[in-house]
């Protein structure tokens, strides 16, 4: 009700003396950090989804519904089934460690450097699944 000038963003305050919108630097910094954090979280979540897709696809190639189904075999009473499950469990853990190590170089400030090309290289460099001899 003080002006017909639209507020440029929520980072601006109305200055009655100057009769205009003035940037609130502290609020602008907070908003920028919140946006950067949201972008970072979204990018990391995308990478995590791609890695899960690789693990699920690999499990499906070996006759399982997904990686969770394959890992459940580790609790089987049948030796060979349990061995396959343990192999998938170990592989899943190795993949998680590799992904976490690769992503540890990124932070909210440099998530923009986590390009699609780097993600593709990360996916291509994931540890290989090693199944017991009889299951191969």
PDB file of C-alpha atoms in Angstrom, residues 20-102:
ATOM      1  CA  UNK A  20      12.038   3.013  -3.275  1.00  0.00           C
ATOM      2  CA  UNK A  21      13.042  -0.577  -2.814  1.00  0.00           C
ATOM      3  CA  UNK A  22      16.456  -1.159  -1.225  1.00  0.00           C
ATOM      4  CA  UNK A  23      18.335  -4.424  -1.310  1.00  0.00           C
ATOM      5  CA  UNK A  24      18.711  -6.040   2.107  1.00  0.00           C
ATOM      6  CA  UNK A  25      22.180  -7.587   1.683  1.00  0.00           C
ATOM      7  CA  UNK A  26      21.861  -9.988   4.602  1.00  0.00           C
ATOM      8  CA  UNK A  27      18.521 -11.327   3.359  1.00  0.00           C
ATOM      9  CA  UNK A  28      19.832 -11.531  -0.205  1.00  0.00           C
ATOM     10  CA  UNK A  29      22.788 -13.611   1.017  1.00  0.00           C
ATOM     11  CA  UNK A  30      20.475 -15.937   2.945  1.00  0.00           C
ATOM     12  CA  UNK A  31      18.208 -16.365  -0.065  1.00  0.00           C
ATOM     13  CA  UNK A  32      21.173 -17.053  -2.343  1.00  0.00           C
ATOM     14  CA  UNK A  33      22.523 -19.671   0.074  1.00  0.00           C
ATOM     15  CA  UNK A  34      19.108 -21.309   0.332  1.00  0.00           C
ATOM     16  CA  UNK A  35      18.813 -21.475  -3.458  1.00  0.00           C
ATOM     17  CA  UNK A  36      22.343 -22.863  -3.789  1.00  0.00           C
ATOM     18  CA  UNK A  37      21.630 -25.505  -1.150  1.00  0.00           C
ATOM     19  CA  UNK A  38      18.413 -26.525  -2.903  1.00  0.00           C
ATOM     20  CA  UNK A  39      20.231 -26.776  -6.245  1.00  0.00           C
ATOM     21  CA  UNK A  40      23.001 -28.817  -4.624  1.00  0.00           C
ATOM     22  CA  UNK A  41      20.547 -31.200  -2.962  1.00  0.00           C
ATOM     23  CA  UNK A  42      18.671 -31.640  -6.232  1.00  0.00           C
ATOM     24  CA  UNK A  43      21.848 -32.395  -8.198  1.00  0.00           C
ATOM     25  CA  UNK A  44      23.123 -34.884  -5.621  1.00  0.00           C
ATOM     26  CA  UNK A  45      19.712 -36.569  -5.520  1.00  0.00           C
ATOM     27  CA  UNK A  46      19.830 -36.888  -9.310  1.00  0.00           C
ATOM     28  CA  UNK A  47      23.240 -38.583  -9.097  1.00  0.00           C
ATOM     29  CA  UNK A  48      21.969 -40.918  -6.378  1.00  0.00           C
ATOM     30  CA  UNK A  49      18.974 -41.866  -8.556  1.00  0.00           C
ATOM     31  CA  UNK A  50      21.252 -42.613 -11.511  1.00  0.00           C
ATOM     32  CA  UNK A  51      23.460 -44.830  -9.353  1.00  0.00           C
ATOM     33  CA  UNK A  52      20.426 -46.681  -7.997  1.00  0.00           C
ATOM     34  CA  UNK A  53      19.213 -47.211 -11.561  1.00  0.00           C
ATOM     35  CA  UNK A  54      22.575 -48.793 -12.447  1.00  0.00           C
ATOM     36  CA  UNK A  55      22.416 -51.078  -9.420  1.00  0.00           C
ATOM     37  CA  UNK A  56      18.795 -52.043 -10.089  1.00  0.00           C
ATOM     38  CA  UNK A  57      19.513 -52.701 -13.780  1.00  0.00           C
ATOM     39  CA  UNK A  58      22.488 -54.880 -12.919  1.00  0.00           C
ATOM     40  CA  UNK A  59      20.398 -56.881 -10.460  1.00  0.00           C
ATOM     41  CA  UNK A  60      17.660 -57.280 -13.078  1.00  0.00           C
ATOM     42  CA  UNK A  61      20.161 -58.661 -15.597  1.00  0.00           C
ATOM     43  CA  UNK A  62      20.832 -61.409 -13.054  1.00  0.00           C
ATOM     44  CA  UNK A  63      17.157 -62.199 -12.515  1.00  0.00           C
ATOM     45  CA  UNK A  64      16.313 -60.027  -9.522  1.00  0.00           C
ATOM     46  CA  UNK A  65      13.619 -57.377  -9.303  1.00  0.00           C
ATOM     47  CA  UNK A  66      16.101 -54.768  -8.046  1.00  0.00           C
ATOM     48  CA  UNK A  67      19.210 -54.365  -5.904  1.00  0.00           C
ATOM     49  CA  UNK A  68      17.214 -54.756  -2.679  1.00  0.00           C
ATOM     50  CA  UNK A  69      15.865 -58.094  -3.902  1.00  0.00           C
ATOM     51  CA  UNK A  70      19.378 -59.264  -4.795  1.00  0.00           C
ATOM     52  CA  UNK A  71      20.810 -58.204  -1.429  1.00  0.00           C
ATOM     53  CA  UNK A  72      18.058 -60.093   0.405  1.00  0.00           C
ATOM     54  CA  UNK A  73      19.568 -63.308  -0.961  1.00  0.00           C
ATOM     55  CA  UNK A  74      22.434 -62.860   1.495  1.00  0.00           C
ATOM     56  CA  UNK A  75      20.117 -64.189   4.204  1.00  0.00           C
ATOM     57  CA  UNK A  76      19.240 -67.342   2.256  1.00  0.00           C
ATOM     58  CA  UNK A  77      19.845 -70.718   3.880  1.00  0.00           C
ATOM     59  CA  UNK A  78      20.974 -72.121   0.535  1.00  0.00           C
ATOM     60  CA  UNK A  79      24.740 -71.671   0.155  1.00  0.00           C
ATOM     61  CA  UNK A  80      24.907 -70.572  -3.488  1.00  0.00           C
ATOM     62  CA  UNK A  81      21.948 -68.205  -3.141  1.00  0.00           C
ATOM     63  CA  UNK A  82      23.494 -66.687  -0.035  1.00  0.00           C
ATOM     64  CA  UNK A  83      26.839 -66.307  -1.830  1.00  0.00           C
ATOM     65  CA  UNK A  84      25.155 -64.412  -4.666  1.00  0.00           C
ATOM     66  CA  UNK A  85      23.345 -62.214  -2.175  1.00  0.00           C
ATOM     67  CA  UNK A  86      26.568 -61.495  -0.313  1.00  0.00           C
ATOM     68  CA  UNK A  87      28.268 -60.619  -3.611  1.00  0.00           C
ATOM     69  CA  UNK A  88      25.493 -58.115  -4.379  1.00  0.00           C
ATOM     70  CA  UNK A  89      25.650 -56.778  -0.824  1.00  0.00           C
ATOM     71  CA  UNK A  90      29.407 -56.276  -1.045  1.00  0.00           C
ATOM     72  CA  UNK A  91      29.056 -54.670  -4.483  1.00  0.00           C
ATOM     73  CA  UNK A  92      26.332 -52.316  -3.281  1.00  0.00           C
ATOM     74  CA  UNK A  93      28.546 -51.249  -0.377  1.00  0.00           C
ATOM     75  CA  UNK A  94      31.535 -50.749  -2.700  1.00  0.00           C
ATOM     76  CA  UNK A  95      29.395 -48.650  -5.040  1.00  0.00           C
ATOM     77  CA  UNK A  96      28.121 -46.510  -2.151  1.00  0.00           C
ATOM     78  CA  UNK A  97      31.685 -45.945  -0.913  1.00  0.00           C
ATOM     79  CA  UNK A  98      32.875 -44.999  -4.412  1.00  0.00           C
ATOM     80  CA  UNK A  99      29.988 -42.590  -4.956  1.00  0.00           C
ATOM     81  CA  UNK A 100      30.399 -40.987  -1.539  1.00  0.00           C
ATOM     82  CA  UNK A 101      34.134 -40.557  -2.130  1.00  0.00           C
ATOM     83  CA  UNK A 102      33.550 -39.027  -5.564  1.00  0.00           C
TER      84      UNK A 102
END
